[in-house]
Coordinates of C-alpha atoms in Angstrom, one line a residue:
M1 CA 0.0 0.0 0.0
K2 CA 1.3 3.5 -0.9
A3 CA 0.4 6.8 0.6
E4 CA 0.8 10.4 -0.2
I5 CA 0.9 13.1 2.5
I6 CA -0.3 16.6 1.4
A7 CA 0.6 19.5 3.7
V8 CA -1.7 22.5 3.0
G9 CA -0.6 26.0 3.8
S10 CA 1.2 28.8 1.9
E11 CA 3.3 29.5 5.0
M12 CA 5.2 26.3 4.4
L13 CA 6.3 27.6 1.0
T14 CA 8.2 30.4 2.7
P15 CA 11.7 30.3 4.4
W16 CA 10.2 30.7 7.9
R17 CA 7.9 27.6 8.3
Q18 CA 8.3 24.0 7.5
D19 CA 6.2 20.8 7.5
S20 CA 7.2 18.6 10.4
N21 CA 4.0 16.7 10.9
S22 CA 4.7 14.5 7.9
L23 CA 7.7 12.9 9.5
Y24 CA 5.6 11.6 12.4
L25 CA 2.8 10.4 10.0
T26 CA 5.4 8.6 7.9
E27 CA 6.8 6.8 10.9
K28 CA 3.3 5.7 12.0
L29 CA 2.3 4.6 8.5
N30 CA 5.5 2.6 8.1
E31 CA 4.7 0.8 11.3
I32 CA 1.5 -0.6 9.8
G33 CA 3.2 -1.5 6.5
V34 CA 2.3 1.5 4.5
T35 CA 5.0 3.1 2.3
V36 CA 4.9 6.9 1.9
A37 CA 5.6 7.3 -1.8
F38 CA 5.1 11.1 -2.1
K39 CA 5.0 14.2 0.1
T40 CA 3.5 17.4 -1.4
I41 CA 3.2 20.9 0.0
V42 CA 0.5 23.1 -1.6
G43 CA -0.3 26.7 -0.9
D44 CA -3.8 28.1 -0.1
R45 CA -5.1 28.1 -3.6
K46 CA -8.1 25.9 -4.4
K47 CA -7.1 25.2 -8.0
D48 CA -3.6 24.0 -7.0
L49 CA -5.0 21.9 -4.1
V50 CA -7.6 20.2 -6.4
G51 CA -4.8 19.3 -8.8
A52 CA -2.6 17.9 -6.1
I53 CA -5.4 15.8 -4.6
R54 CA -6.4 14.3 -8.0
T55 CA -2.7 13.6 -8.7
A56 CA -2.4 11.8 -5.4
L57 CA -5.6 9.8 -5.9
G58 CA -4.2 8.7 -9.3
R59 CA -1.0 7.3 -7.9
T60 CA -1.5 6.2 -4.3
D61 CA -4.0 4.3 -2.2
I62 CA -4.1 6.6 0.9
V63 CA -4.1 10.4 0.8
A64 CA -3.6 12.2 4.1
L65 CA -4.3 16.0 4.0
M66 CA -2.9 18.1 6.8
G67 CA -4.2 21.6 7.4
G68 CA -6.6 23.9 5.7
L69 CA -9.5 23.0 8.0
G70 CA -9.8 26.3 9.9
P71 CA -12.5 29.0 9.6
T72 CA -10.8 31.5 7.4
E73 CA -11.2 32.3 3.7
D74 CA -7.9 30.5 2.8
D75 CA -8.8 27.3 4.6
L76 CA -9.9 25.3 1.5
T77 CA -9.2 21.7 2.1
R78 CA -12.8 20.5 2.5
E79 CA -13.9 22.4 -0.6
A80 CA -11.0 21.1 -2.7
V81 CA -11.7 17.5 -1.7
A82 CA -15.3 17.9 -2.5
E83 CA -14.4 19.3 -6.0
S84 CA -11.8 16.6 -6.6
L85 CA -14.3 13.8 -5.9
S86 CA -17.4 15.6 -7.3
I87 CA -19.3 15.3 -4.0
A88 CA -21.2 17.7 -1.9
L89 CA -20.5 19.4 1.4
R90 CA -23.3 19.6 4.0
R91 CA -23.4 21.6 7.2
D92 CA -23.6 19.2 10.2
A93 CA -26.0 20.3 12.9
Q94 CA -24.2 18.5 15.7
Q95 CA -20.9 20.2 14.7
V96 CA -22.6 23.6 14.6
A97 CA -23.8 23.0 18.2
A98 CA -20.4 21.8 19.3
L99 CA -18.8 24.9 17.9
H100 CA -21.2 27.2 19.7
A101 CA -20.6 25.2 22.9
R102 CA -16.9 25.6 22.5
A103 CA -17.2 29.3 22.1
A104 CA -19.4 29.5 25.2
T105 CA -16.7 27.9 27.3
W106 CA -14.4 30.7 26.2
R107 CA -17.2 33.3 26.9
I108 CA -17.0 34.7 23.5
V109 CA -19.5 35.2 20.6
M110 CA -18.6 32.8 17.8
P111 CA -17.8 34.6 14.5
E112 CA -20.1 33.5 11.7
N113 CA -17.2 32.2 9.6
N114 CA -16.4 29.6 12.2
L115 CA -19.4 27.7 10.9
K116 CA -17.6 26.5 7.8
Q117 CA -15.7 24.1 10.2
A118 CA -19.0 22.2 10.5
D119 CA -19.1 21.5 6.8
V120 CA -18.8 17.7 6.2
L121 CA -18.0 15.9 3.0
E122 CA -20.7 13.6 1.6
G123 CA -20.1 10.1 3.0
A124 CA -17.4 11.2 5.4
T125 CA -17.0 10.1 9.0
I126 CA -16.3 13.0 11.4
L127 CA -13.1 12.7 13.5
P128 CA -13.4 14.4 16.8
N129 CA -10.8 17.0 17.8
P130 CA -10.5 17.5 21.6
N131 CA -7.6 19.8 21.1
G132 CA -9.1 22.3 18.7
S133 CA -12.2 23.5 16.9
A134 CA -11.7 21.9 13.5
P135 CA -12.9 18.2 13.3
G136 CA -11.1 15.9 11.0
Q137 CA -12.8 13.7 8.3
W138 CA -12.3 10.1 7.0
L139 CA -13.4 9.0 3.6
D140 CA -13.5 5.5 2.1
V141 CA -14.3 6.0 -1.6
T142 CA -14.0 4.5 -5.0
Y143 CA -12.0 6.7 -7.4
S144 CA -11.5 5.6 -11.1
G145 CA -12.5 2.1 -10.1
Y146 CA -10.1 1.8 -7.2
R147 CA -10.6 2.0 -3.4
K148 CA -9.1 5.1 -1.9
L149 CA -8.8 6.2 1.8
I150 CA -8.7 9.9 2.4
L151 CA -7.9 11.5 5.7
L152 CA -8.4 15.2 6.6
V153 CA -6.6 16.3 9.8
P154 CA -5.9 19.7 11.2
G155 CA -2.5 21.3 10.7
P156 CA -1.4 22.4 14.2
P157 CA 0.9 19.6 15.5
N158 CA -0.8 19.1 18.8
E159 CA -4.1 18.5 16.9
C160 CA -2.7 16.7 13.9
L161 CA -0.6 14.1 15.7
A162 CA -3.2 13.4 18.5
M163 CA -6.0 12.9 15.9
F164 CA -3.9 10.7 13.7
D165 CA -3.1 8.4 16.6
A166 CA -6.5 8.3 18.1
E167 CA -8.8 8.3 15.1
C168 CA -6.9 7.5 11.9
L169 CA -4.5 4.7 12.8
P170 CA -7.2 2.4 14.3
R171 CA -9.3 2.9 11.1
L172 CA -6.3 2.2 8.9
R173 CA -5.4 -1.0 10.8
A174 CA -9.0 -2.2 10.4
A175 CA -9.2 -1.3 6.7
L176 CA -5.8 -2.6 5.5
P177 CA -4.4 -6.2 5.3
P178 CA -1.6 -6.9 7.7
R179 CA 1.7 -5.7 6.3
Y180 CA 5.0 -5.1 8.1
I181 CA 8.1 -3.0 7.2
A182 CA 11.5 -4.1 8.3
K183 CA 14.3 -1.5 8.2
R184 CA 18.1 -1.5 8.5
T185 CA 20.5 1.4 8.3
L186 CA 24.1 0.9 7.4
K187 CA 26.7 3.7 7.7
A188 CA 30.1 4.2 6.2
A189 CA 32.7 6.9 6.6
M190 CA 35.1 8.7 4.3
I191 CA 34.2 6.8 1.1
P192 CA 32.9 8.8 -1.9
E193 CA 29.2 8.3 -2.7
S194 CA 30.0 7.1 -6.2
Q195 CA 32.5 4.5 -4.9
A196 CA 30.0 3.3 -2.3
D197 CA 27.3 2.9 -4.9
K198 CA 29.8 1.1 -7.3
L199 CA 30.4 -1.5 -4.6
A200 CA 26.8 -1.7 -3.3
A201 CA 24.6 -1.4 -6.5
P202 CA 25.4 -4.8 -8.0
I203 CA 24.2 -6.3 -4.7
Y204 CA 21.2 -4.3 -3.7
T205 CA 19.7 -4.1 -7.3
A206 CA 19.3 -7.9 -7.1
Y207 CA 16.9 -7.5 -4.2
K208 CA 13.9 -6.2 -6.0
D209 CA 11.7 -6.5 -2.9
V210 CA 14.0 -4.3 -0.8
E211 CA 14.0 -0.6 -1.3
T212 CA 17.6 0.8 -0.9
T213 CA 18.4 4.5 -0.7
I214 CA 21.8 6.1 -0.3
L215 CA 22.3 9.5 1.4
A216 CA 25.7 11.3 1.5
K217 CA 26.7 14.1 3.9
T218 CA 30.1 15.5 4.6
G219 CA 32.1 12.3 4.7
D220 CA 29.2 10.1 5.9
I221 CA 27.3 7.6 3.7
Q222 CA 24.0 6.2 4.9
L223 CA 22.3 3.2 3.2
T224 CA 18.7 2.6 4.3
L225 CA 17.0 -0.8 3.5
L226 CA 13.3 -1.1 3.6
C227 CA 11.2 -4.3 2.9
T228 CA 7.5 -4.8 3.2
K229 CA 6.0 -8.3 3.7
P230 CA 2.9 -10.0 5.2
S231 CA 5.0 -10.9 8.3
L232 CA 7.7 -9.0 10.1
E233 CA 9.9 -12.1 10.2
A234 CA 9.9 -12.5 6.4
A235 CA 10.6 -8.8 5.9
Q236 CA 13.4 -8.8 8.4
Q237 CA 15.0 -11.9 6.9
R238 CA 15.3 -10.2 3.5
V239 CA 16.7 -6.9 5.0
D240 CA 19.2 -8.8 7.1
E241 CA 20.4 -10.9 4.2
L242 CA 21.0 -7.9 2.0
A243 CA 22.6 -6.0 4.9
G244 CA 25.1 -8.8 5.5
R245 CA 26.2 -8.8 1.9
L246 CA 26.6 -5.0 1.9
E247 CA 28.7 -5.2 5.0
E248 CA 31.1 -7.5 3.3
A249 CA 31.3 -5.1 0.3
L250 CA 31.9 -2.0 2.3
E251 CA 34.2 -3.7 4.7
Q252 CA 36.7 -1.2 6.3
W253 CA 34.5 1.9 5.5
L254 CA 31.5 0.5 7.4
Y255 CA 31.2 1.6 11.0
S256 CA 27.6 0.8 11.8
S257 CA 25.0 -1.7 10.7
E258 CA 22.2 -0.6 13.1
G259 CA 22.1 3.1 12.5
E260 CA 24.5 4.3 15.2
S261 CA 26.4 7.6 14.7
L262 CA 30.1 7.7 14.1
E263 CA 30.7 9.3 17.4
Q264 CA 28.7 6.6 19.2
T265 CA 30.7 3.9 17.4
V266 CA 34.0 5.6 18.5
L267 CA 32.8 5.7 22.1
D268 CA 31.7 2.1 22.0
C269 CA 35.1 1.1 20.7
L270 CA 36.8 3.2 23.4
G271 CA 34.7 1.6 26.1
F272 CA 35.2 -1.9 24.8
R273 CA 39.0 -1.4 25.1
N274 CA 38.8 0.5 28.4
A275 CA 40.6 3.4 26.6
T276 CA 40.2 7.2 26.9
L277 CA 40.4 10.1 24.5
A278 CA 41.5 13.7 24.6
V279 CA 41.6 16.3 21.8
A280 CA 43.4 19.5 20.9
E281 CA 41.5 21.4 18.2
S282 CA 42.5 24.5 16.2
C283 CA 40.5 25.0 13.0
T284 CA 37.5 22.9 14.3
G285 CA 37.2 25.1 17.4
G286 CA 35.7 22.5 19.6
M287 CA 33.4 20.9 17.0
L288 CA 35.0 17.5 17.5
A289 CA 34.5 17.6 21.2
E290 CA 31.0 18.8 20.8
R291 CA 30.1 15.8 18.5
I292 CA 31.6 13.4 21.0
T293 CA 30.0 14.9 24.1
A294 CA 26.6 15.1 22.4
V295 CA 26.4 11.3 23.1
S296 CA 25.0 10.4 26.5
G297 CA 27.6 8.6 28.6
S298 CA 30.6 10.0 26.7
S299 CA 32.3 11.0 30.0
R300 CA 33.2 7.4 30.6
S301 CA 35.8 7.5 27.8
F302 CA 36.2 11.2 26.8
L303 CA 38.4 13.1 29.2
G304 CA 38.1 16.4 27.4
G305 CA 40.4 18.6 25.4
A306 CA 41.4 22.2 24.4
V307 CA 40.6 24.7 21.8
V308 CA 44.1 25.8 20.8
Y309 CA 43.3 28.5 18.3
S310 CA 46.2 30.8 18.9
N311 CA 49.9 29.7 18.7
E312 CA 50.2 30.7 22.4
M313 CA 47.4 28.3 23.4
K314 CA 49.0 25.5 21.3
T315 CA 52.1 25.9 23.5
T316 CA 50.4 26.5 26.8
L317 CA 47.7 23.9 26.7
A318 CA 49.1 21.2 24.4
G319 CA 52.9 21.7 24.9
V320 CA 53.7 22.4 21.3
P321 CA 57.3 23.9 21.2
P322 CA 57.2 27.5 19.9
E323 CA 60.2 26.8 17.6
L324 CA 58.2 24.0 16.0
I325 CA 55.5 26.4 15.0
E326 CA 58.0 29.0 13.9
R327 CA 59.8 26.5 11.7
H328 CA 56.9 24.7 10.1
G329 CA 53.9 27.0 10.7
A330 CA 50.8 26.4 12.8
V331 CA 49.1 24.4 9.9
S332 CA 51.6 21.6 9.4
E333 CA 52.1 17.9 9.9
E334 CA 54.6 18.5 12.6
V335 CA 52.3 20.7 14.7
A336 CA 49.4 18.4 14.3
K337 CA 51.5 15.5 15.6
A338 CA 52.7 17.7 18.5
L339 CA 49.1 18.6 19.4
A340 CA 48.0 15.0 19.5
E341 CA 51.0 13.8 21.5
G342 CA 50.9 16.8 23.8
I343 CA 47.3 16.6 24.7
R344 CA 47.6 12.9 25.3
Q345 CA 50.5 13.3 27.7
R346 CA 49.0 16.3 29.6
T347 CA 45.6 14.6 30.2
G348 CA 46.8 11.0 30.6
A349 CA 44.5 9.8 27.9
T350 CA 45.1 6.6 26.0
I351 CA 44.6 8.4 22.7
G352 CA 45.2 12.0 21.8
V353 CA 44.0 13.7 18.6
G354 CA 45.3 17.0 17.2
V355 CA 43.6 19.1 14.5
T356 CA 44.9 22.1 12.7
G357 CA 44.1 23.6 9.3
I358 CA 42.7 26.5 7.3
A359 CA 38.9 26.5 7.3
G360 CA 38.5 29.7 5.2
P361 CA 37.2 31.6 3.5
T362 CA 40.4 33.7 4.2
G363 CA 43.9 32.7 5.4
G364 CA 44.9 30.5 2.5
T365 CA 48.1 30.8 0.4
D366 CA 49.5 29.1 -2.7
T367 CA 51.3 26.5 -0.6
K368 CA 48.7 26.2 2.1
P369 CA 45.2 26.7 0.5
V370 CA 41.8 27.0 2.2
G371 CA 40.6 23.5 3.1
L372 CA 44.1 22.1 4.0
V373 CA 43.9 20.3 7.3
Y374 CA 46.1 18.0 9.3
I375 CA 44.6 15.5 11.6
A376 CA 47.0 13.5 13.9
I377 CA 46.4 10.6 16.4
S378 CA 48.8 9.5 19.1
D379 CA 48.9 6.6 21.5
A380 CA 51.7 4.9 23.4
E381 CA 52.8 3.0 20.4
K382 CA 52.9 5.5 17.5
N383 CA 51.9 8.8 16.1
E384 CA 50.1 9.2 12.8
V385 CA 49.0 12.2 10.7
L386 CA 46.6 12.6 7.7
E387 CA 46.8 15.5 5.3
R388 CA 43.5 16.4 3.6
N389 CA 42.2 19.1 1.3
F390 CA 38.5 19.6 1.8
R391 CA 36.5 21.8 -0.5
G392 CA 33.5 24.0 0.4
A393 CA 32.4 26.7 2.8
R394 CA 34.0 27.1 6.2
D395 CA 31.4 25.0 8.1
R396 CA 31.7 22.2 5.5
V397 CA 35.4 22.1 5.9
R398 CA 35.1 21.9 9.6
E399 CA 32.4 19.1 9.4
W400 CA 34.5 17.1 7.0
T401 CA 37.5 17.4 9.3
T402 CA 35.6 16.2 12.4
T403 CA 34.3 13.2 10.5
Q404 CA 37.8 12.3 9.3
A405 CA 39.1 12.7 12.8
L406 CA 36.4 10.4 14.2
D407 CA 37.0 7.8 11.5
L408 CA 40.8 7.9 12.2
I409 CA 40.1 7.2 15.9
R410 CA 37.8 4.3 14.9
R411 CA 40.4 2.8 12.6
R412 CA 43.0 3.0 15.3
L413 CA 40.8 1.1 17.7
M414 CA 39.8 -1.6 15.2

């Protein structure tokens, strides 16, 4: 079964508001075996909304409309559904009475335009809304010879989510055959998206019943596997089989097969080996420490670190000799190694990491361009340093650098 979610409201087509309800609805629909194939945002224009509804009815089995059920002139969802299905709207007397009763509890005179919230689509079931004035509606109709389920729910999140849970989900479970979706998320670090797909595509394309998506973000690759079957066991078996083959293909780049973050994986490895970590950061300005400490329980393995932005702080907090900076420059392999070794020795950590570079957009030279970074790791056995040239804006260079640093720690602990 496929669904489309339509978010109604011109405000969501501006830079200041976004649709968040659909994420929750998608999660709940997936839990009952429904795949969300499309999400659409439509402004408060009846013609556009009618077109979106008819398109959705032509390509999915379930259409969930969120918003546009209020009392104002631009609340047009009911009218658009009526036109799309060529059915009538009727004013429901019980809903009119309920609206008057609600206004009375607020000790106000109800404006006349509120009555449009009592307009009910022909054949619809009214869905009560204890958190607001606009009731929802449920339609089970035949459209172009096929059965369609149409849900109208309010837009405000406290009304939308509560109504979907209490009124829509039970009806969907009763109306649909049992289906289950199994999901696995694999994650790999510091492998180009094209290379990851070159290794993975020959495998996942053979599993026609498993939907595989690849998402890339600043050094991190995420593969999501989804499979729908009549039983959860059958779906999970297919997903797990594919995941196992992809794990073998991605081998050393793979750091998680259950969706954990890279920082969580690093902390798990540190904990398993009873090891500790400290960092000395220059160009990343504490971003590496922030990513690590965002994980609950990180204090068991992460001792802390220092933001050593100036040359003086590199010497004072991480023990980098001033003459080393003078000879090689703050952005150099030698200084990165000294940062890693110095912070490890000063904190007593098992592993020390040093980061220095030029994040930009200024500060680069012909020999040391913007995006040049050095990431070093030090333990009792050896020191190691990576030179990387990351492209992009300042924040992107910093994000790439922290991902590379975390992956370097992970590999040292493997």
